[in-house]
Short mmCIF file of C-alpha atoms and ligand atoms in Angstrom, two decimals:
data_model
loop_
_atom_site.label_atom_id
_atom_site.label_comp_id
_atom_site.label_asym_id
_atom_site.label_seq_id
_atom_site.Cartn_x
_atom_site.Cartn_y
_atom_site.Cartn_z
CA UNK A 1 119.89 108.28 0.46
CA UNK A 2 117.49 105.29 0.74
CA UNK A 3 119.80 103.47 2.95
CA UNK A 4 119.93 106.32 5.43
CA UNK A 5 116.11 105.96 5.64
CA UNK A 6 116.28 102.34 6.41
CA UNK A 7 118.94 102.95 8.85
CA UNK A 8 116.78 105.60 10.47
CA UNK A 9 113.75 103.32 10.43
CA UNK A 10 115.81 100.54 12.07
CA UNK A 11 117.14 102.87 14.71
CA UNK A 12 113.56 103.91 15.45
CA UNK A 13 112.64 100.11 15.95
CA UNK A 14 115.46 99.70 18.06
CA UNK A 15 115.25 102.64 20.26
CA UNK A 16 111.38 103.09 20.62
CA UNK A 17 109.60 100.00 19.63
CA UNK A 18 111.85 97.22 21.33
CA UNK A 19 111.61 98.76 24.88
CA UNK A 20 107.83 99.07 24.52
CA UNK A 21 107.67 95.21 23.89
CA UNK A 22 109.93 94.49 26.65
CA UNK A 23 107.58 96.77 28.94
CA UNK A 24 104.70 94.88 27.97
CA UNK A 25 106.13 91.72 29.38
CA UNK A 26 105.84 90.69 33.01
CA UNK A 27 108.89 91.76 34.99
CA UNK A 28 109.39 89.23 38.12
CA UNK A 29 111.97 91.65 39.46
CA UNK A 30 109.63 94.57 39.55
CA UNK A 31 106.85 92.31 40.82
CA UNK A 32 109.21 91.27 43.80
CA UNK A 33 109.86 94.88 44.49
CA UNK A 34 106.13 95.63 44.60
CA UNK A 35 105.66 92.82 46.96
CA UNK A 36 108.51 94.06 49.29
CA UNK A 37 107.02 97.50 49.18
CA UNK A 38 103.82 96.17 50.27
CA UNK A 39 105.15 94.02 53.18
CA UNK A 40 107.08 97.12 54.31
CA UNK A 41 103.79 98.84 54.51
CA UNK A 42 102.62 96.26 56.96
CA UNK A 43 105.75 96.52 59.06
CA UNK A 44 105.75 100.32 59.21
CA UNK A 45 102.25 101.35 59.41
CA UNK A 46 99.87 100.77 62.18
CA UNK A 47 96.41 101.73 61.07
CA UNK A 48 94.79 99.37 58.70
CA UNK A 49 93.63 102.44 56.52
CA UNK A 50 97.28 103.75 56.34
CA UNK A 51 98.52 100.36 55.26
CA UNK A 52 95.83 100.05 52.60
CA UNK A 53 96.66 103.63 51.38
CA UNK A 54 100.51 102.74 51.62
CA UNK A 55 99.88 99.60 49.43
CA UNK A 56 97.99 101.44 46.89
CA UNK A 57 100.84 103.78 46.65
CA UNK A 58 103.25 100.86 45.97
CA UNK A 59 100.87 99.47 43.38
CA UNK A 60 100.75 102.94 41.59
CA UNK A 61 104.43 103.41 41.68
CA UNK A 62 104.91 100.07 40.24
CA UNK A 63 102.40 100.61 37.63
CA UNK A 64 103.77 103.83 36.72
CA UNK A 65 107.28 102.44 36.22
CA UNK A 66 105.88 99.37 34.32
CA UNK A 67 103.67 101.80 32.22
CA UNK A 68 106.37 104.36 31.12
CA UNK A 69 106.11 104.89 27.54
CA UNK A 70 102.75 103.37 27.21
CA UNK A 71 99.53 104.98 26.81
CA UNK A 72 96.77 105.48 29.40
CA UNK A 73 94.50 103.34 27.53
CA UNK A 74 96.75 100.47 27.69
CA UNK A 75 97.25 100.77 31.33
CA UNK A 76 93.53 101.07 32.03
CA UNK A 77 92.90 98.12 30.08
CA UNK A 78 95.49 96.30 32.15
CA UNK A 79 94.04 97.34 35.59
CA UNK A 80 90.46 96.18 34.14
CA UNK A 81 91.70 92.79 33.60
CA UNK A 82 93.29 92.51 36.99
CA UNK A 83 90.16 93.82 38.65
CA UNK A 84 88.28 91.29 36.47
CA UNK A 85 90.48 88.57 37.80
CA UNK A 86 89.88 89.63 41.37
CA UNK A 87 86.10 90.19 40.81
CA UNK A 88 85.63 86.61 39.69
CA UNK A 89 88.26 85.15 42.04
CA UNK A 90 89.22 82.60 39.49
CA UNK A 91 92.91 82.04 39.85
CA UNK A 92 95.28 80.76 42.56
CA UNK A 93 93.92 79.82 45.84
CA UNK A 94 91.70 82.47 47.33
CA UNK A 95 90.76 80.39 50.35
CA UNK A 96 94.11 80.46 52.31
CA UNK A 97 95.38 83.46 54.10
CA UNK A 98 98.78 83.45 55.72
CA UNK A 99 99.30 84.91 59.08
CA UNK A 100 101.36 87.77 57.58
CA UNK A 101 98.28 88.95 55.86
CA UNK A 102 97.21 90.18 59.13
CA UNK A 103 97.44 94.08 59.49
CA UNK A 104 98.26 95.77 62.86
CA UNK A 105 95.24 97.74 63.73
CA UNK A 106 96.63 98.93 67.08
CA UNK A 107 100.16 98.07 68.43
CA UNK A 108 102.22 99.07 71.39
CA UNK A 109 104.98 97.43 73.16
CA UNK A 110 102.37 95.87 75.46
CA UNK A 111 100.16 94.28 72.83
CA UNK A 112 98.42 94.49 69.49
CA UNK A 113 95.16 93.93 67.60
CA UNK A 114 95.80 92.45 64.12
CA UNK A 115 93.09 92.26 61.67
CA UNK A 116 92.73 90.28 58.42
CA UNK A 117 91.71 92.69 55.56
CA UNK A 118 88.16 92.23 54.39
CA UNK A 119 87.65 88.91 52.65
CA UNK A 120 86.03 90.57 49.62
CA UNK A 121 89.39 92.33 48.89
CA UNK A 122 90.66 89.02 47.99
CA UNK A 123 87.81 87.71 46.12
CA UNK A 124 84.17 88.22 45.23
CA UNK A 125 83.77 84.65 46.13
CA UNK A 126 83.47 85.92 49.74
CA UNK A 127 80.50 88.40 49.13
CA UNK A 128 78.37 86.10 51.32
CA UNK A 129 80.79 86.91 54.43
CA UNK A 130 81.60 90.29 53.64
CA UNK A 131 80.47 91.45 57.01
CA UNK A 132 82.88 89.23 58.68
CA UNK A 133 86.47 90.28 59.81
CA UNK A 134 88.79 88.16 61.81
CA UNK A 135 91.29 89.84 64.52
CA UNK A 136 93.80 88.45 66.75
CA UNK A 137 94.46 90.29 70.12
CA UNK A 138 97.47 89.74 71.97
CA UNK A 139 98.34 91.36 75.15
CA UNK A 140 101.68 91.00 77.20
CA UNK A 141 101.50 89.98 80.76
CA UNK A 142 99.46 92.59 82.88
CA UNK A 143 98.68 94.63 79.72
CA UNK A 144 95.57 96.67 79.71
CA UNK A 145 93.38 97.82 76.88
CA UNK A 146 91.86 101.30 77.47
CA UNK A 147 88.02 101.47 77.24
CA UNK A 148 86.77 101.67 73.89
CA UNK A 149 83.92 100.47 71.66
CA UNK A 150 83.47 99.26 68.14
CA UNK A 151 80.89 99.65 65.48
CA UNK A 152 80.76 95.94 65.02
CA UNK A 153 79.43 92.90 67.05
CA UNK A 154 82.16 90.78 68.50
CA UNK A 155 82.70 87.29 69.39
CA UNK A 156 85.83 86.56 71.40
CA UNK A 157 87.36 83.01 71.53
CA UNK A 158 90.19 82.97 74.20
CA UNK A 159 93.01 80.82 72.83
CA UNK A 160 95.25 81.46 75.70
CA UNK A 161 95.58 83.27 78.95
CA UNK A 162 93.56 84.64 81.76
CA UNK A 163 91.92 87.89 81.76
CA UNK A 164 89.20 90.12 83.19
CA UNK A 165 86.66 91.83 80.71
CA UNK A 166 84.48 94.50 81.71
CA UNK A 167 81.60 95.95 79.68
CA UNK A 168 79.93 99.12 80.49
CA UNK A 169 76.03 99.39 80.18
CA UNK A 170 73.71 102.37 80.85
CA UNK A 171 72.70 100.91 84.29
CA UNK A 172 75.50 98.53 85.27
CA UNK A 173 78.95 97.35 84.47
CA UNK A 174 79.56 93.50 83.98
CA UNK A 175 82.76 91.87 84.81
CA UNK A 176 83.83 88.55 83.14
CA UNK A 177 86.74 86.39 83.95
CA UNK A 178 88.20 84.75 80.62
CA UNK A 179 90.19 81.71 80.43
CA UNK A 180 91.32 79.38 77.62
CA UNK A 181 88.34 78.11 75.68
CA UNK A 182 86.03 80.73 76.63
CA UNK A 183 83.72 82.33 74.15
CA UNK A 184 82.13 85.68 74.83
CA UNK A 185 80.01 88.00 72.87
CA UNK A 186 80.29 91.91 72.88
CA UNK A 187 77.43 93.75 71.13
CA UNK A 188 78.31 96.55 68.78
CA UNK A 189 78.73 99.98 70.72
CA UNK A 190 79.27 98.48 73.95
CA UNK A 191 82.16 100.01 75.73
CA UNK A 192 84.68 97.58 77.15
CA UNK A 193 88.02 97.35 78.55
CA UNK A 194 90.12 94.33 79.36
CA UNK A 195 93.22 93.31 81.46
CA UNK A 196 95.50 90.47 81.09
CA UNK A 197 95.34 89.18 84.84
CA UNK A 198 98.54 86.86 84.30
CA UNK A 199 101.98 88.56 85.18
CA UNK A 200 103.66 85.69 83.13
CA UNK A 201 101.67 84.58 80.18
CA UNK A 202 100.25 86.37 77.24
CA UNK A 203 96.81 86.64 76.46
CA UNK A 204 95.43 85.68 72.98
CA UNK A 205 92.05 86.25 71.77
CA UNK A 206 90.81 85.27 68.23
CA UNK A 207 87.73 87.31 67.50
CA UNK A 208 85.25 87.41 64.84
CA UNK A 209 83.72 90.86 64.04
CA UNK A 210 80.46 91.42 62.24
CA UNK A 211 80.40 94.83 60.86
CA UNK A 212 76.87 96.68 60.95
CA UNK A 213 77.41 99.91 59.07
CA UNK A 214 79.70 99.73 56.02
CA UNK A 215 79.87 96.13 55.00
CA UNK A 216 83.43 94.85 56.15
CA UNK A 217 84.51 98.14 57.65
CA UNK A 218 84.61 98.86 61.28
CA UNK A 219 86.28 101.48 63.47
CA UNK A 220 87.42 101.70 67.07
CA UNK A 221 86.41 104.50 69.25
CA UNK A 222 88.14 105.61 72.51
CA UNK A 223 86.36 107.94 74.83
CA UNK A 224 87.89 108.07 78.32
CA UNK A 225 91.37 108.98 77.10
CA UNK A 226 93.50 112.14 76.32
CA UNK A 227 95.59 112.53 73.25
CA UNK A 228 97.02 109.09 72.92
CA UNK A 229 94.87 107.35 71.80
CA UNK A 230 92.80 110.58 71.12
CA UNK A 231 89.51 110.57 72.78
CA UNK A 232 86.46 111.15 70.42
CA UNK A 233 85.42 113.93 72.90
CA UNK A 234 88.23 115.84 71.35
CA UNK A 235 86.43 116.17 68.18
CA UNK A 236 84.04 118.67 70.04
CA UNK A 237 84.33 122.30 70.33
CA UNK A 238 85.21 123.66 73.70
CA UNK A 239 81.76 125.42 73.94
CA UNK A 240 79.84 122.17 73.51
CA UNK A 241 82.00 120.30 75.87
CA UNK A 242 81.95 122.91 78.57
CA UNK A 243 78.20 123.28 78.57
CA UNK A 244 77.59 119.59 78.34
CA UNK A 245 79.94 118.72 81.31
CA UNK A 246 79.23 121.89 83.16
CA UNK A 247 82.85 122.64 83.85
CA UNK A 248 85.27 125.15 82.53
CA UNK A 249 87.65 124.37 79.82
CA UNK A 250 90.90 124.33 82.01
CA UNK A 251 89.37 121.31 83.92
CA UNK A 252 88.46 119.53 80.83
CA UNK A 253 91.71 120.27 79.38
CA UNK A 254 93.24 118.45 82.24
CA UNK A 255 91.54 115.35 81.16
CA UNK A 256 91.65 115.59 77.40
CA UNK A 257 95.13 117.01 76.85
CA UNK A 258 97.03 114.41 78.72
CA UNK A 259 99.61 112.64 76.64
CA UNK A 260 98.89 109.10 77.22
CA UNK A 261 100.80 106.02 76.63
CA UNK A 262 98.76 104.47 73.79
CA UNK A 263 95.81 102.40 73.52
CA UNK A 264 97.46 99.38 75.34
CA UNK A 265 99.51 99.98 78.47
CA UNK A 266 100.83 98.37 81.48
CA UNK A 267 99.61 99.87 84.61
CA UNK A 268 101.57 100.28 87.75
CA UNK A 269 101.25 97.41 90.37
CA UNK A 270 98.90 99.38 92.59
CA UNK A 271 96.63 100.13 89.52
CA UNK A 272 96.92 96.45 88.60
CA UNK A 273 95.16 95.39 91.72
CA UNK A 274 92.13 97.64 91.13
CA UNK A 275 91.94 96.41 87.43
CA UNK A 276 92.39 92.78 88.35
CA UNK A 277 89.96 92.56 91.21
CA UNK A 278 87.61 95.40 90.14
CA UNK A 279 84.88 96.87 92.38
CA UNK A 280 86.69 100.23 93.02
CA UNK A 281 84.62 103.10 91.95
CA UNK A 282 82.77 103.78 88.68
CA UNK A 283 79.62 101.57 88.20
CA UNK A 284 76.71 101.44 90.30
CA UNK A 285 76.33 98.61 92.89
CA UNK A 286 76.16 95.74 92.39
CA UNK A 287 78.85 95.24 89.82
CA UNK A 288 80.87 92.13 89.17
CA UNK A 289 77.87 89.79 88.36
CA UNK A 290 76.97 89.51 84.75
CA UNK A 291 73.53 88.38 83.73
CA UNK A 292 73.60 84.90 82.90
CA UNK A 293 72.97 85.27 79.18
CA UNK A 294 76.03 87.37 78.90
CA UNK A 295 78.46 85.38 80.74
CA UNK A 296 81.29 83.61 78.73
CA UNK A 297 80.68 80.02 77.95
CA UNK A 298 83.59 77.59 77.99
CA UNK A 299 83.76 75.36 74.87
CA UNK A 300 85.36 72.55 76.93
CA UNK A 301 82.65 72.54 79.85
CA UNK A 302 80.78 70.22 77.61
CA UNK A 303 81.84 66.75 76.47
CA UNK A 304 83.12 66.64 72.94
CA UNK A 305 80.50 65.95 70.21
CA UNK A 306 83.09 63.58 68.76
CA UNK A 307 85.96 61.89 70.41
CA UNK A 308 88.23 58.98 69.62
CA UNK A 309 91.97 58.15 69.44
CA UNK A 310 92.51 60.21 66.33
CA UNK A 311 90.95 63.51 67.51
CA UNK A 312 88.05 65.43 69.14
CA UNK A 313 85.58 67.93 68.25
CA UNK A 314 83.79 70.31 70.38
CA UNK A 315 81.04 72.30 69.35
CA UNK A 316 79.00 75.44 70.53
CA UNK A 317 75.73 76.76 68.93
CA UNK A 318 72.96 79.05 69.81
CA UNK A 319 70.92 76.16 71.55
CA UNK A 320 73.68 76.03 74.08
CA UNK A 321 74.75 79.60 74.15
CA UNK A 322 72.01 81.93 73.49
CA UNK A 323 74.19 85.01 72.69
CA UNK A 324 75.13 83.24 69.46
CA UNK A 325 71.68 83.43 68.18
CA UNK A 326 71.91 87.04 67.29
CA UNK A 327 74.96 86.25 65.25
CA UNK A 328 73.82 83.03 63.51
CA UNK A 329 77.12 81.66 64.43
CA UNK A 330 78.59 78.47 65.89
CA UNK A 331 81.93 77.91 67.11
CA UNK A 332 83.82 74.59 66.91
CA UNK A 333 87.15 73.52 68.31
CA UNK A 334 88.93 70.56 66.61
CA UNK A 335 91.87 68.73 68.22
CA UNK A 336 93.38 66.41 65.49
CA UNK A 337 96.10 63.98 66.79
CA UNK A 338 99.44 64.13 64.95
CA UNK A 339 99.32 62.06 61.80
CA UNK A 340 95.56 61.85 61.79
CA UNK A 341 92.88 63.01 59.53
CA UNK A 342 89.45 64.54 59.64
CA UNK A 343 87.69 62.67 56.73
CA UNK A 344 86.03 64.78 54.07
CA UNK A 345 82.88 66.51 54.94
CA UNK A 346 80.94 69.58 53.86
CA UNK A 347 78.66 71.99 55.51
CA UNK A 348 75.20 72.36 54.17
CA UNK A 349 74.77 76.07 54.70
CA UNK A 350 77.73 77.54 56.76
CA UNK A 351 80.80 79.12 55.54
CA UNK A 352 83.50 77.99 58.00
CA UNK A 353 86.56 80.11 58.84
CA UNK A 354 89.11 78.19 60.30
CA UNK A 355 92.12 79.69 62.30
CA UNK A 356 94.95 77.32 63.10
CA UNK A 357 96.00 77.82 66.88
CA UNK A 358 98.60 74.96 67.31
CA UNK A 359 100.38 72.55 64.98
CA UNK A 360 100.38 72.26 61.16
CA UNK A 361 97.60 71.47 58.87
CA UNK A 362 97.04 70.28 55.28
CA UNK A 363 93.73 70.94 54.12
CA UNK A 364 92.41 69.85 50.75
CA UNK A 365 89.11 70.96 49.38
CA UNK A 366 87.09 70.35 45.98
CA UNK A 367 86.14 73.60 44.38
CA UNK A 368 84.15 74.20 41.21
CA UNK A 369 85.16 78.04 41.14
CA UNK A 370 88.78 78.25 41.04
CA UNK A 371 90.91 77.46 38.02
CA UNK A 372 94.24 78.20 36.70
CA UNK A 373 96.35 75.09 37.43
CA UNK A 374 95.35 71.59 38.35
CA UNK A 375 96.69 71.94 41.79
CA UNK A 376 96.40 74.96 43.77
CA UNK A 377 99.19 75.37 46.16
CA UNK A 378 98.13 77.37 49.14
CA UNK A 379 101.15 77.93 51.22
CA UNK A 380 104.78 78.90 50.89
CA UNK A 381 106.04 76.64 53.69
CA UNK A 382 107.05 73.15 53.92
CA UNK A 383 105.16 72.23 50.68
CA UNK A 384 106.25 68.54 50.13
CA UNK A 385 109.60 69.36 51.81
CA UNK A 386 109.54 66.06 53.74
CA UNK A 387 107.97 64.15 51.23
CA UNK A 388 109.99 61.85 48.83
CA UNK A 389 109.93 61.49 45.27
CA UNK A 390 107.61 58.68 45.69
CA UNK A 391 105.02 61.16 46.85
CA UNK A 392 105.66 63.37 43.91
CA UNK A 393 105.07 60.33 41.60
CA UNK A 394 101.80 59.44 43.51
CA UNK A 395 100.72 62.89 43.19
CA UNK A 396 101.34 62.94 39.43
CA UNK A 397 99.39 59.99 39.06
CA UNK A 398 96.67 61.61 41.15
CA UNK A 399 96.63 64.57 38.85
CA UNK A 400 96.25 62.18 35.90
CA UNK A 401 93.47 60.57 37.62
CA UNK A 402 91.86 63.81 38.35
CA UNK A 403 92.33 64.85 34.73
CA UNK A 404 90.60 61.91 33.52
CA UNK A 405 87.90 62.33 36.06
CA UNK A 406 87.43 66.06 34.78
CA UNK A 407 87.33 64.75 31.16
CA UNK A 408 84.59 62.35 32.06
CA UNK A 409 82.79 64.95 34.00
CA UNK A 410 81.97 66.74 30.71
CA UNK A 411 78.28 66.48 30.50
CA UNK A 412 75.98 67.29 27.65
CA UNK A 413 76.07 70.97 27.89
CA UNK A 414 77.84 72.40 30.95
CA UNK A 415 81.25 71.23 32.06
CA UNK A 416 81.52 69.92 35.52
CA UNK A 417 84.93 70.43 37.26
CA UNK A 418 86.16 70.22 40.82
CA UNK A 419 89.68 71.69 41.39
CA UNK A 420 91.79 70.60 44.22
CA UNK A 421 92.52 73.39 46.53
CA UNK A 422 95.51 72.47 48.75
CA UNK A 423 96.98 74.47 51.53
CA UNK A 424 99.69 73.99 54.27
CA UNK A 425 98.78 75.96 57.13
CA UNK A 426 100.64 77.05 60.16
CA UNK A 427 99.61 78.75 63.41
CA UNK A 428 97.53 81.93 62.86
CA UNK A 429 97.16 81.05 59.14
CA UNK A 430 93.28 80.92 58.02
CA UNK A 431 91.23 78.91 55.84
CA UNK A 432 87.83 79.57 54.51
CA UNK A 433 85.66 76.88 53.45
CA UNK A 434 82.36 77.80 51.62
CA UNK A 435 79.13 75.80 51.99
CA UNK A 436 78.82 72.40 50.09
CA UNK A 437 82.62 72.38 49.43
CA UNK A 438 84.03 69.07 50.53
CA UNK A 439 87.10 69.55 52.79
CA UNK A 440 89.54 67.30 54.48
CA UNK A 441 91.96 68.27 57.27
CA UNK A 442 94.99 66.49 58.08
CA UNK A 443 97.45 67.02 61.06
CA UNK A 444 101.21 66.75 60.46
CA UNK A 445 103.18 64.02 61.77
CA UNK A 446 105.06 66.06 64.27
CA UNK A 447 102.31 67.56 66.41
CA UNK A 448 98.59 67.81 67.40
CA UNK A 449 96.68 70.13 65.46
CA UNK A 450 94.26 72.63 66.98
CA UNK A 451 91.87 74.64 64.94
CA UNK A 452 89.20 77.12 66.12
CA UNK A 453 86.37 77.59 63.62
CA UNK A 454 83.82 80.26 63.15
CA UNK A 455 80.75 78.90 61.42
CA UNK A 456 78.91 81.54 59.60
CA UNK A 457 75.27 80.94 58.77
CA UNK A 458 75.14 78.35 61.33
CA UNK A 459 71.29 77.92 61.80
CA UNK A 460 69.97 74.77 60.04
CA UNK A 461 73.51 73.92 58.96
CA UNK A 462 74.32 70.46 58.74
CA UNK A 463 77.65 69.02 58.53
CA UNK A 464 77.82 65.95 56.14
CA UNK A 465 80.62 63.45 56.27
CA UNK A 466 81.63 61.67 52.95
CA UNK A 467 83.73 58.74 54.68
CA UNK A 468 83.95 56.59 57.68
CA UNK A 469 80.85 54.97 59.51
CA UNK A 470 78.56 58.02 59.36
CA UNK A 471 79.16 58.63 55.87
CA UNK A 472 76.27 59.99 53.88
CA UNK A 473 77.21 58.06 50.93
CA UNK A 474 76.48 54.86 52.76
CA UNK A 475 72.89 56.19 53.00
CA UNK A 476 72.27 55.94 49.52
CA UNK A 477 70.10 53.27 48.59
CA UNK A 478 71.53 50.16 47.03
CA UNK A 479 69.99 50.34 43.71
CA UNK A 480 70.79 54.01 43.39
CA UNK A 481 74.34 53.34 44.30
CA UNK A 482 74.61 50.75 41.65
CA UNK A 483 73.32 52.94 39.05
CA UNK A 484 75.29 56.11 39.93
CA UNK A 485 78.60 54.61 40.54
CA UNK A 486 77.93 52.25 37.73
CA UNK A 487 79.35 49.05 39.43
CA UNK A 488 77.63 46.20 41.22
CA UNK A 489 76.22 47.46 44.47
CA UNK A 490 78.17 45.00 46.48
CA UNK A 491 81.40 46.42 45.22
CA UNK A 492 80.36 49.95 45.96
CA UNK A 493 79.35 49.01 49.51
CA UNK A 494 82.66 47.23 50.29
CA UNK A 495 84.44 50.31 49.34
CA UNK A 496 82.30 52.72 51.43
CA UNK A 497 82.04 50.37 54.50
CA UNK A 498 85.79 49.84 54.73
CA UNK A 499 86.54 52.52 57.07
CA UNK A 500 85.15 51.59 60.40
CA UNK A 501 86.09 54.79 62.35
CA UNK A 502 84.32 57.96 61.82
CA UNK A 503 85.18 61.68 61.64
CA UNK A 504 88.76 61.31 62.74
CA UNK A 505 90.84 58.47 61.37
CA UNK A 506 94.47 57.34 60.92
CA UNK A 507 96.14 59.72 58.47
CA UNK A 508 97.57 58.93 55.07
CA UNK A 509 101.31 58.22 55.93
CA UNK A 510 100.70 56.00 59.03
CA UNK A 511 98.19 53.90 56.97
CA UNK A 512 100.47 53.58 54.00
CA UNK A 513 103.34 52.43 56.27
CA UNK A 514 101.02 49.95 58.14
CA UNK A 515 99.76 48.56 54.98
CA UNK A 516 103.22 48.24 53.16
CA UNK A 517 104.91 47.07 56.30
CA UNK A 518 107.90 49.24 55.88
CA UNK A 519 108.13 50.23 59.51
CA UNK A 520 110.33 53.26 58.67
CA UNK A 521 110.61 55.90 61.14
CA UNK A 522 108.93 59.21 60.07
CA UNK A 523 110.70 62.48 60.28
CU1 LIG B 601 84.58 77.13 45.26
#
């Protein structure tokens, strides 16, 4: 009799308890499925909200599968700890965003608006820039974006192409020509339309949007359209529209019931002439002339702030282009020669959002916030692929050194730690550098690196370089150097003055080869 009880108990353990134990473990296969499910959302959904909803459904489905047989309490506890992790942003590398994180807001065969989800969805560390969103607009040759407005202030940077942008005001319309390097601002609520004037090349605009209503959220409003995209006028009842426009319903319907070809279209060649050259119908005379303050400003019309054999840096701030004042933003463009390095620096007040335009970048940043692994690997691609085992060895040594430094960093009370954030970035990938965080940017050996940077909280911001001729570390008084480095001041100064270039310098591999005289060709 007793043995049958034991058997039953064993059977119970086997049938009920062991699957529960198994379920509480992480399941890489299911995690992979969830990731796949989510990326499918990005492919198949167009509106950002739909994508987000779709992704939530993936998460729920996954959680349901994983949670089968467990009680609600357990599941809640799990999701709490997940959100706690998200809240503090303490694991992984929250600063790099790969290009496939962009979600298609609008997409037709003639072009697309892709937007990066709000930064705070990634981590609470981005609370300070929660009103900022990055959008990439791409238009096929001669494509036209129908008139619309957004509930966000917008700054355009034209990465490529040739366009005509029209903004509609109460009294006038303004027409702006946009070309590579142009920066333009569009205030929230301003109705605009845009045409790619070029019949061969694509137009690409990287835009920063500052939301003004719900932090991090914005919407697009089409008015002068029919059903596709739907006009906001269609939301009104017929009697309101009839009375407002003083025409009868059937004539209104002819406008508002038209099928339409979507928010981005390719006009016929006759229509194109009117759109490209403007001046026919609509606005009051004179049109085509924009107020000086609203004109786009070309980043390359001024001399670069820094220029040497290894790179150049162009900057545009509110003192040169007054519309930026409203935004408290500056824009910079760095062109780093292949194999070269922008030495470590930090911004005093600004958070910088870097978007890679061309080439490949390796960014390293010191961050006291993030933990979970000594080295935070940022990106999936090319991580150390071309680097030999020697490099791996060097890095291990580097890690040991860091570890030691971290150990030594332990003060009396609080522990001071700076983690290495490292990301390999490709075109359209993005990196966010918070203020005070020292960062270095290195171009790959193969090609020049072009980066556009939106500087948020630009007013009173200073960029402090930590190596090279203009290094602030050199400014520290001799006695202070001696005490703080704890070596004779001469020794400290020899190290700090060894680099005779400033800002852009010879990158690591070239330098190493030069020094070791290997003369080996680089891949
Ligand atoms: Cu940090």
